[in-house]
mmCIF file of C-alpha atoms in Angstrom:
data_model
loop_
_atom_site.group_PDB
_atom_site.id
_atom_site.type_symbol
_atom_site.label_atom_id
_atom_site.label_comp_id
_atom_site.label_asym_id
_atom_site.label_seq_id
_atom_site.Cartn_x
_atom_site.Cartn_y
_atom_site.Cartn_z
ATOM 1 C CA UNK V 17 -3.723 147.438 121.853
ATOM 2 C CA UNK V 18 -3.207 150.868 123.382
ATOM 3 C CA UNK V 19 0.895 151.667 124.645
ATOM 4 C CA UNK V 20 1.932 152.044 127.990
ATOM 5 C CA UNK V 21 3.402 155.238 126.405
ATOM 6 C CA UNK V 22 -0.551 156.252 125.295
ATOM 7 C CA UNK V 23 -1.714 154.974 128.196
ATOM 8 C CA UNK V 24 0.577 157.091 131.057
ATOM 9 C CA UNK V 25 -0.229 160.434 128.500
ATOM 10 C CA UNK V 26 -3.820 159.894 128.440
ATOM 11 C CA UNK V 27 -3.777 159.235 132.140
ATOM 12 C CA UNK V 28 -1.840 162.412 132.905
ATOM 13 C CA UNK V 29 -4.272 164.175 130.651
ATOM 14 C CA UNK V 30 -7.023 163.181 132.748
ATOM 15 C CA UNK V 31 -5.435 163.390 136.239
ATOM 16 C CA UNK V 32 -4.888 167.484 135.348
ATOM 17 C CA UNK V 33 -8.204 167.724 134.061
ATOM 18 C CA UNK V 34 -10.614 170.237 135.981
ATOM 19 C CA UNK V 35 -7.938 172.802 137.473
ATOM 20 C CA UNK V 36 -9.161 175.960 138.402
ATOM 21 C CA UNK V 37 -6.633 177.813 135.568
ATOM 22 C CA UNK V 38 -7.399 175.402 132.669
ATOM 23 C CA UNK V 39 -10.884 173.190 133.325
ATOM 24 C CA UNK V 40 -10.976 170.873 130.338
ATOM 25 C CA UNK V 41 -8.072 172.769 128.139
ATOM 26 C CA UNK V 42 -5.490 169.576 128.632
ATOM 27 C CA UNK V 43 -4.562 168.107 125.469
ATOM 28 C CA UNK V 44 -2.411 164.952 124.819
ATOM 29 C CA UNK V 45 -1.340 165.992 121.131
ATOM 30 C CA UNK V 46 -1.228 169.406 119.660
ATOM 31 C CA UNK V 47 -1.700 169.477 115.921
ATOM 32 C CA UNK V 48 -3.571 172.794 115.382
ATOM 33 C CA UNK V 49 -2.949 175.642 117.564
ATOM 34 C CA UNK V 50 -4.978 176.633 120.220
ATOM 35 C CA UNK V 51 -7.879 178.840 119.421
ATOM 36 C CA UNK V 52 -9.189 181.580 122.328
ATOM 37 C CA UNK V 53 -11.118 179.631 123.874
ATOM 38 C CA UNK V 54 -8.408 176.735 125.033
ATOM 39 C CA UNK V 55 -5.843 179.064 126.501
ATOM 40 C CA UNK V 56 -4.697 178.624 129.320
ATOM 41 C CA UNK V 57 -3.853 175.117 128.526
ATOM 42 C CA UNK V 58 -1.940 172.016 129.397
ATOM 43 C CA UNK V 59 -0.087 170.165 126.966
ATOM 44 C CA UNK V 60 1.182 167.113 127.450
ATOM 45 C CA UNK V 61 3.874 165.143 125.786
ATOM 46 C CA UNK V 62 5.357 162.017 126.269
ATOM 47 C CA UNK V 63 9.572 161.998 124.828
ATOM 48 C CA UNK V 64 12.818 159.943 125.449
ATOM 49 C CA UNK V 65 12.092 156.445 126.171
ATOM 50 C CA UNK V 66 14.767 154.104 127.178
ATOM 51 C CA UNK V 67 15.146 150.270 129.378
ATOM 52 C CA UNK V 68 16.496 150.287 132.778
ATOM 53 C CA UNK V 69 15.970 146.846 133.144
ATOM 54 C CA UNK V 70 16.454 143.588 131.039
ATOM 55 C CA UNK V 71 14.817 140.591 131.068
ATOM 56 C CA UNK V 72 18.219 137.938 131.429
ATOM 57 C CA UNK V 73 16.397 135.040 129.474
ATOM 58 C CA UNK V 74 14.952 137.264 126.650
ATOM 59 C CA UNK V 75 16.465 140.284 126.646
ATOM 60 C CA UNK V 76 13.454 142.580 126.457
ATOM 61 C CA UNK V 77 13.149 145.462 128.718
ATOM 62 C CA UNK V 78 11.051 144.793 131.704
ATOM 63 C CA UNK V 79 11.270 148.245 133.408
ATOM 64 C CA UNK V 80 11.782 151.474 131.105
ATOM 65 C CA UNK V 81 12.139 154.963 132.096
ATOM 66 C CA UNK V 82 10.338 158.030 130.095
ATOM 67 C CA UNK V 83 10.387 161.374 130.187
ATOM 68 C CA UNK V 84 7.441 163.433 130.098
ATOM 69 C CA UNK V 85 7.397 167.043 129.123
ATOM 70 C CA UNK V 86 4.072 169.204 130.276
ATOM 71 C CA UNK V 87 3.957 172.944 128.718
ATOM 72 C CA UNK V 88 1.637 175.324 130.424
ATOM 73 C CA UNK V 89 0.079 177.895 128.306
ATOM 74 C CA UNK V 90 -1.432 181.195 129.325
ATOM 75 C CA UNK V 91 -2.351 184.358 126.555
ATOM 76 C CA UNK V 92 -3.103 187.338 128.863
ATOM 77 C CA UNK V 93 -2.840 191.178 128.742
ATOM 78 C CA UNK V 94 -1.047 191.474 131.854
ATOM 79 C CA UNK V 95 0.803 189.315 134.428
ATOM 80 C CA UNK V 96 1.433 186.421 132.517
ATOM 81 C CA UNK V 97 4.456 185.273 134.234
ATOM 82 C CA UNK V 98 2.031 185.196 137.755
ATOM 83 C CA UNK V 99 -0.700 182.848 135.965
ATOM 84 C CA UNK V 100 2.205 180.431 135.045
ATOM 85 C CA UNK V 101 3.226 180.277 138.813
ATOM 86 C CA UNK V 102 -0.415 179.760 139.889
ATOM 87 C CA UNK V 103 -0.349 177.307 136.906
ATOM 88 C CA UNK V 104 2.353 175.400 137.841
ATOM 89 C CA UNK V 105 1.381 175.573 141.874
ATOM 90 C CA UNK V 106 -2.040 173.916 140.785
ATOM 91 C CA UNK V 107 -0.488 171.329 138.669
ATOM 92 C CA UNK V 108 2.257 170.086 141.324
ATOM 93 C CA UNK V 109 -0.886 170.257 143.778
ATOM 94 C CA UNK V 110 -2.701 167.513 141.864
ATOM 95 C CA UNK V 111 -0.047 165.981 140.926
ATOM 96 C CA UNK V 112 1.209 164.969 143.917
ATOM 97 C CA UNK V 113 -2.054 165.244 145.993
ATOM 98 C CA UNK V 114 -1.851 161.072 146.647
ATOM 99 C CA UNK V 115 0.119 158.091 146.097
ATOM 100 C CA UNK V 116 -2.677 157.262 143.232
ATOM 101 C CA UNK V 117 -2.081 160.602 141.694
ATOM 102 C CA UNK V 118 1.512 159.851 141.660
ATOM 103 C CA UNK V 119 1.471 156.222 140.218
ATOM 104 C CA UNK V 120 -1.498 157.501 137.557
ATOM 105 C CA UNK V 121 -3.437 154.605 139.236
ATOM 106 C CA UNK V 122 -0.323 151.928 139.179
ATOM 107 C CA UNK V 123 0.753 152.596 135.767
ATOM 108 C CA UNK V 124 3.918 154.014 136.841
ATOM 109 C CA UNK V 125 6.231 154.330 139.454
ATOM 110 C CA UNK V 126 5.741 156.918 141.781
ATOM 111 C CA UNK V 127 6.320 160.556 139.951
ATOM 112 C CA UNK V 128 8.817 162.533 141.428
ATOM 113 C CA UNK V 129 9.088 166.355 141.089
ATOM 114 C CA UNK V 130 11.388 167.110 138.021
ATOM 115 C CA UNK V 131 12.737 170.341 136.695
ATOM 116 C CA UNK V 132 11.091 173.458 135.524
ATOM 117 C CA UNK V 133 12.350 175.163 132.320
ATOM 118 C CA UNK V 134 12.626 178.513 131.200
ATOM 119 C CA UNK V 135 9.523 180.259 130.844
ATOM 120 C CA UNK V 136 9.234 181.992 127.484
ATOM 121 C CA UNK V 137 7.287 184.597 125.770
ATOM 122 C CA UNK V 138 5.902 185.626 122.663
ATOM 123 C CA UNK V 139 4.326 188.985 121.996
ATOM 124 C CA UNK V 140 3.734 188.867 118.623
ATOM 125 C CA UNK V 141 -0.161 188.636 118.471
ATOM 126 C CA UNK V 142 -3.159 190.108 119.995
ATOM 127 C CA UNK V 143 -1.858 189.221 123.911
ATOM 128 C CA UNK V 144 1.257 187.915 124.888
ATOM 129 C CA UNK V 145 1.504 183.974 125.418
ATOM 130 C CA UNK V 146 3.881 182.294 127.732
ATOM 131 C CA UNK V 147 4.489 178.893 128.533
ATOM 132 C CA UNK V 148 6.285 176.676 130.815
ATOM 133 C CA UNK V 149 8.070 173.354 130.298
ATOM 134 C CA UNK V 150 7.675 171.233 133.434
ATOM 135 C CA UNK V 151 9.918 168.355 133.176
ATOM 136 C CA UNK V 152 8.489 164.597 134.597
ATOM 137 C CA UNK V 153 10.803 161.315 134.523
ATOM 138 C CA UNK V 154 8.522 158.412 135.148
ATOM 139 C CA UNK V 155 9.659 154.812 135.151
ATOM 140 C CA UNK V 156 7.202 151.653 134.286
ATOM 141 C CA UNK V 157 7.259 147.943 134.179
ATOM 142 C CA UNK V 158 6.198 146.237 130.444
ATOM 143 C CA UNK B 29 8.972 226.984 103.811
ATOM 144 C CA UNK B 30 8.107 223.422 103.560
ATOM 145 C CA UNK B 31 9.678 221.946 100.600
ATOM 146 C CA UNK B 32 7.832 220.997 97.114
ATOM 147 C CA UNK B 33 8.658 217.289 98.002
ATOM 148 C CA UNK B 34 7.768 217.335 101.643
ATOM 149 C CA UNK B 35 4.098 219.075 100.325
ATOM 150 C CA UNK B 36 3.833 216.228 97.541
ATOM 151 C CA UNK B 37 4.747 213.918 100.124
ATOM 152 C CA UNK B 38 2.174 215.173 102.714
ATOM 153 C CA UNK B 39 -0.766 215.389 99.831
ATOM 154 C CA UNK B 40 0.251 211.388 99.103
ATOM 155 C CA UNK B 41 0.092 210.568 102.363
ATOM 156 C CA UNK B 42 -3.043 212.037 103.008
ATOM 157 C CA UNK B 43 -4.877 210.778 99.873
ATOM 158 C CA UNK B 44 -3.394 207.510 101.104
ATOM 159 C CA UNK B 45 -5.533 207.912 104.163
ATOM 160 C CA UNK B 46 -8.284 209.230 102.670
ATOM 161 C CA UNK B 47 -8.628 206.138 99.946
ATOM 162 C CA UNK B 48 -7.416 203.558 102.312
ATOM 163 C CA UNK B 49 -9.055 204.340 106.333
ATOM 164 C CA UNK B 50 -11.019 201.443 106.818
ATOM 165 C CA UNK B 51 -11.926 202.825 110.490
ATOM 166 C CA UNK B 52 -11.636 205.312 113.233
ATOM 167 C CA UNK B 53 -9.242 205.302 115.555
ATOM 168 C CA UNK B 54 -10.287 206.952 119.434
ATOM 169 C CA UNK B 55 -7.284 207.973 121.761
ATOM 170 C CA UNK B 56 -9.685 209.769 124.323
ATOM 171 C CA UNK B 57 -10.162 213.267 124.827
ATOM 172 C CA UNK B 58 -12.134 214.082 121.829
ATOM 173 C CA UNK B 59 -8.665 212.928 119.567
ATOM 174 C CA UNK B 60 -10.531 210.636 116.906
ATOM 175 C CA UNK B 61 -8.465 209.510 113.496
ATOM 176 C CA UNK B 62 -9.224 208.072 110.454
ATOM 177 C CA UNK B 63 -6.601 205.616 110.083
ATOM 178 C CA UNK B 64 -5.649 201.943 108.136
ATOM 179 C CA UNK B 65 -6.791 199.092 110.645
ATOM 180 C CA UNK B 66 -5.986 195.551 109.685
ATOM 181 C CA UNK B 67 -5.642 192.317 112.160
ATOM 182 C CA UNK B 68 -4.417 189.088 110.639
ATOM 183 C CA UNK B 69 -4.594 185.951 111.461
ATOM 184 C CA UNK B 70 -1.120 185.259 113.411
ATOM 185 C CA UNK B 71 0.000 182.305 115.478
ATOM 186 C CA UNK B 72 2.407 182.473 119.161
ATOM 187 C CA UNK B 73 5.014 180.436 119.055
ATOM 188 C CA UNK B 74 3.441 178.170 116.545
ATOM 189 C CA UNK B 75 0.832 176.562 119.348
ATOM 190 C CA UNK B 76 -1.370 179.456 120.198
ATOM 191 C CA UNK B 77 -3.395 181.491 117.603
ATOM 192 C CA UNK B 78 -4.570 184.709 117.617
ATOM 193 C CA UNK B 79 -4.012 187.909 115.752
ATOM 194 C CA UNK B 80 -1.575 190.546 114.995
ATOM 195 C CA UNK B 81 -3.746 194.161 115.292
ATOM 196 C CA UNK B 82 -2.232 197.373 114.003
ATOM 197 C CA UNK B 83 -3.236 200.712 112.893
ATOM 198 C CA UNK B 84 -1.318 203.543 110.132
ATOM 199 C CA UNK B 85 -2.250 206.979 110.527
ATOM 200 C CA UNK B 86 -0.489 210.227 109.655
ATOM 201 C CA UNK B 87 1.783 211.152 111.908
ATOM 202 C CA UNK B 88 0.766 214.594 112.695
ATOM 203 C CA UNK B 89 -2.901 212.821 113.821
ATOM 204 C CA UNK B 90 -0.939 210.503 116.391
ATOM 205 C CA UNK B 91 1.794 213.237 117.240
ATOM 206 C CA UNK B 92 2.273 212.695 121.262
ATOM 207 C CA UNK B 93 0.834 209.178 121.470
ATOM 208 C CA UNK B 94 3.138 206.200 123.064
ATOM 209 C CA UNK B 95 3.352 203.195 124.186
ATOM 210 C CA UNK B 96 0.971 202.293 126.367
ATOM 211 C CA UNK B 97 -1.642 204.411 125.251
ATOM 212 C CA UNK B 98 -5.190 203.368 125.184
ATOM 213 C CA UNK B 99 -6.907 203.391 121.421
ATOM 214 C CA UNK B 100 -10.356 202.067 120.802
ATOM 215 C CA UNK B 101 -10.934 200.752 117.353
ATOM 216 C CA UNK B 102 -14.251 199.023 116.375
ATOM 217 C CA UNK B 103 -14.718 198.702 120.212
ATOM 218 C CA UNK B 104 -11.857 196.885 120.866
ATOM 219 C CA UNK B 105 -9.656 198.694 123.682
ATOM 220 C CA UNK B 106 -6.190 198.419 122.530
ATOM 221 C CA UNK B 107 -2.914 199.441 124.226
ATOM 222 C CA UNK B 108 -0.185 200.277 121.780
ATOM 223 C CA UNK B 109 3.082 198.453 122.089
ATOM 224 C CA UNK B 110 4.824 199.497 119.301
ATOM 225 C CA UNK B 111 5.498 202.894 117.069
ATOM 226 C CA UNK B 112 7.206 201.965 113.990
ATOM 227 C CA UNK B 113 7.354 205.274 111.519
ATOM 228 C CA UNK B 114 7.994 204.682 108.205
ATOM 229 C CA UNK B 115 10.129 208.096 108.399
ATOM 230 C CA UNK B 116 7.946 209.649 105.117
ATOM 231 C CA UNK B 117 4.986 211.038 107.501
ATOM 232 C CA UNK B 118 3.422 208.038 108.295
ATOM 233 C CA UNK B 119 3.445 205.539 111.085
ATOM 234 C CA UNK B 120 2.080 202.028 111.964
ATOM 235 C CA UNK B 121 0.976 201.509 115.699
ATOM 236 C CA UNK B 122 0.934 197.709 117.302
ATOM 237 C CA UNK B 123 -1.392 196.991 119.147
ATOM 238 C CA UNK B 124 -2.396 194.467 121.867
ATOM 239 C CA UNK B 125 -5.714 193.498 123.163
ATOM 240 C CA UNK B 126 -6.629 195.176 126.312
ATOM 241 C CA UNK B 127 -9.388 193.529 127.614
#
């Protein structure tokens, strides 16, 4: 049986598939790194997990809240810190484009905008990378 | 007078060169150097690969060049990011990828 954890990061995946920056280059686990030809990318990763609600009769959790932590990736010569904000512009877009987009089709409560991290950067290799944390909190019935 | 070590050091250096250029190194304006290319595999912050390009030439070959000059190497335009001189007549460039 797939997770409602799997389920809301495989969603996500697909919901910010086809953006103009990244096309295809959203990935749900990162275990190699990302060759040249998946940069700019998406990464998404589901974290904390913890009940909101409690069943009274069994105790189990019947509503949980999650946090979900998208990097955005770019490897450019020159304005790096620009494609991020176009990045990040084009993922709040479809994010929050409809009520479906923000429920991931009813799997979740309705997304709210979260915070944005620091951007950092690395200029150790052939182009600099930078990437962007974009926090999500999402909440979900079990 | 240049000093018997600073001559030894100089004839090293360029037999260094001479046994180890792997390629040619073209800063515009007629200014081509033989120089020690190499570009290993390297990773960005552990998620991104890529790799880490840099050249070694003898210094009086790259005397005025700095960062942000433009260097084509096997027909890769480069910009150079770092100058790190070894402080014995020979320095490494680091380079980026232009394109």
């Amino acid at each position: 049986m797939t997770t409602k954890r799997t389920q809301i990061r495989q969603a996500l995946v697909d919901l910010l598939k086809g953006l103009a920056s990244t096309g295809d280059n959203v990935f749900g686990s990162l275990v190699y790194p990302l060759q040249s030809g998946q940069v700019p990318a998406i990464l998404v990763g589901t974290g904390v997990q913890e009940p909101l609600q409690h069943h009274l009769g069994s105790g189990r959790a019947v509503m949980q809240g999650m946090d979900i932590r998208l990097e955005l990736v770019v490897k450019k010569s020159s304005t790096y810190e620009e494609a991020l904000d176009d990045l990040l512009d084009e993922v709040n877009t479809r994010l929050f484009a409809s009520l479906a987009n923000r429920t991931l089709s009813g799997l979740i409560q309705p997304i709210n905008e979260g915070p944005v991290g620091e951007p950092e950067f690395d200029e150790s290799t052939d182009k600099p990378v930078a990437r962007l944390p974009v926090l999500l909190r999402v909440s979900f019935t079990v | 007078m240049t000093s018997p070590f600073a001559a030894l050091e100089a004839r090293v250096n360029a037999a260094v060169i001479a046994h180890l250029a792997n390629a040619t190194a073209d800063f515009g304006g007629g200014r081509v150097v033989d120089v020690e290319f190499k570009a290993p595999y390297d990773e960005a912050m552990g998620i991104v690969a890529g790799s880490a390009p840099s050249l070694r030439a003898i210094d009086s070959a790259i005397d005025g060049i700095g960062i942000g000059t433009m260097v084509n190497v096997k027909g890769v335009n480069y910009r150079i990011v770092g100058i790190e001189p070894n402080d014995a007549g020979m320095t490494w460039l680091r380079l980026e990828d232009a394109s």
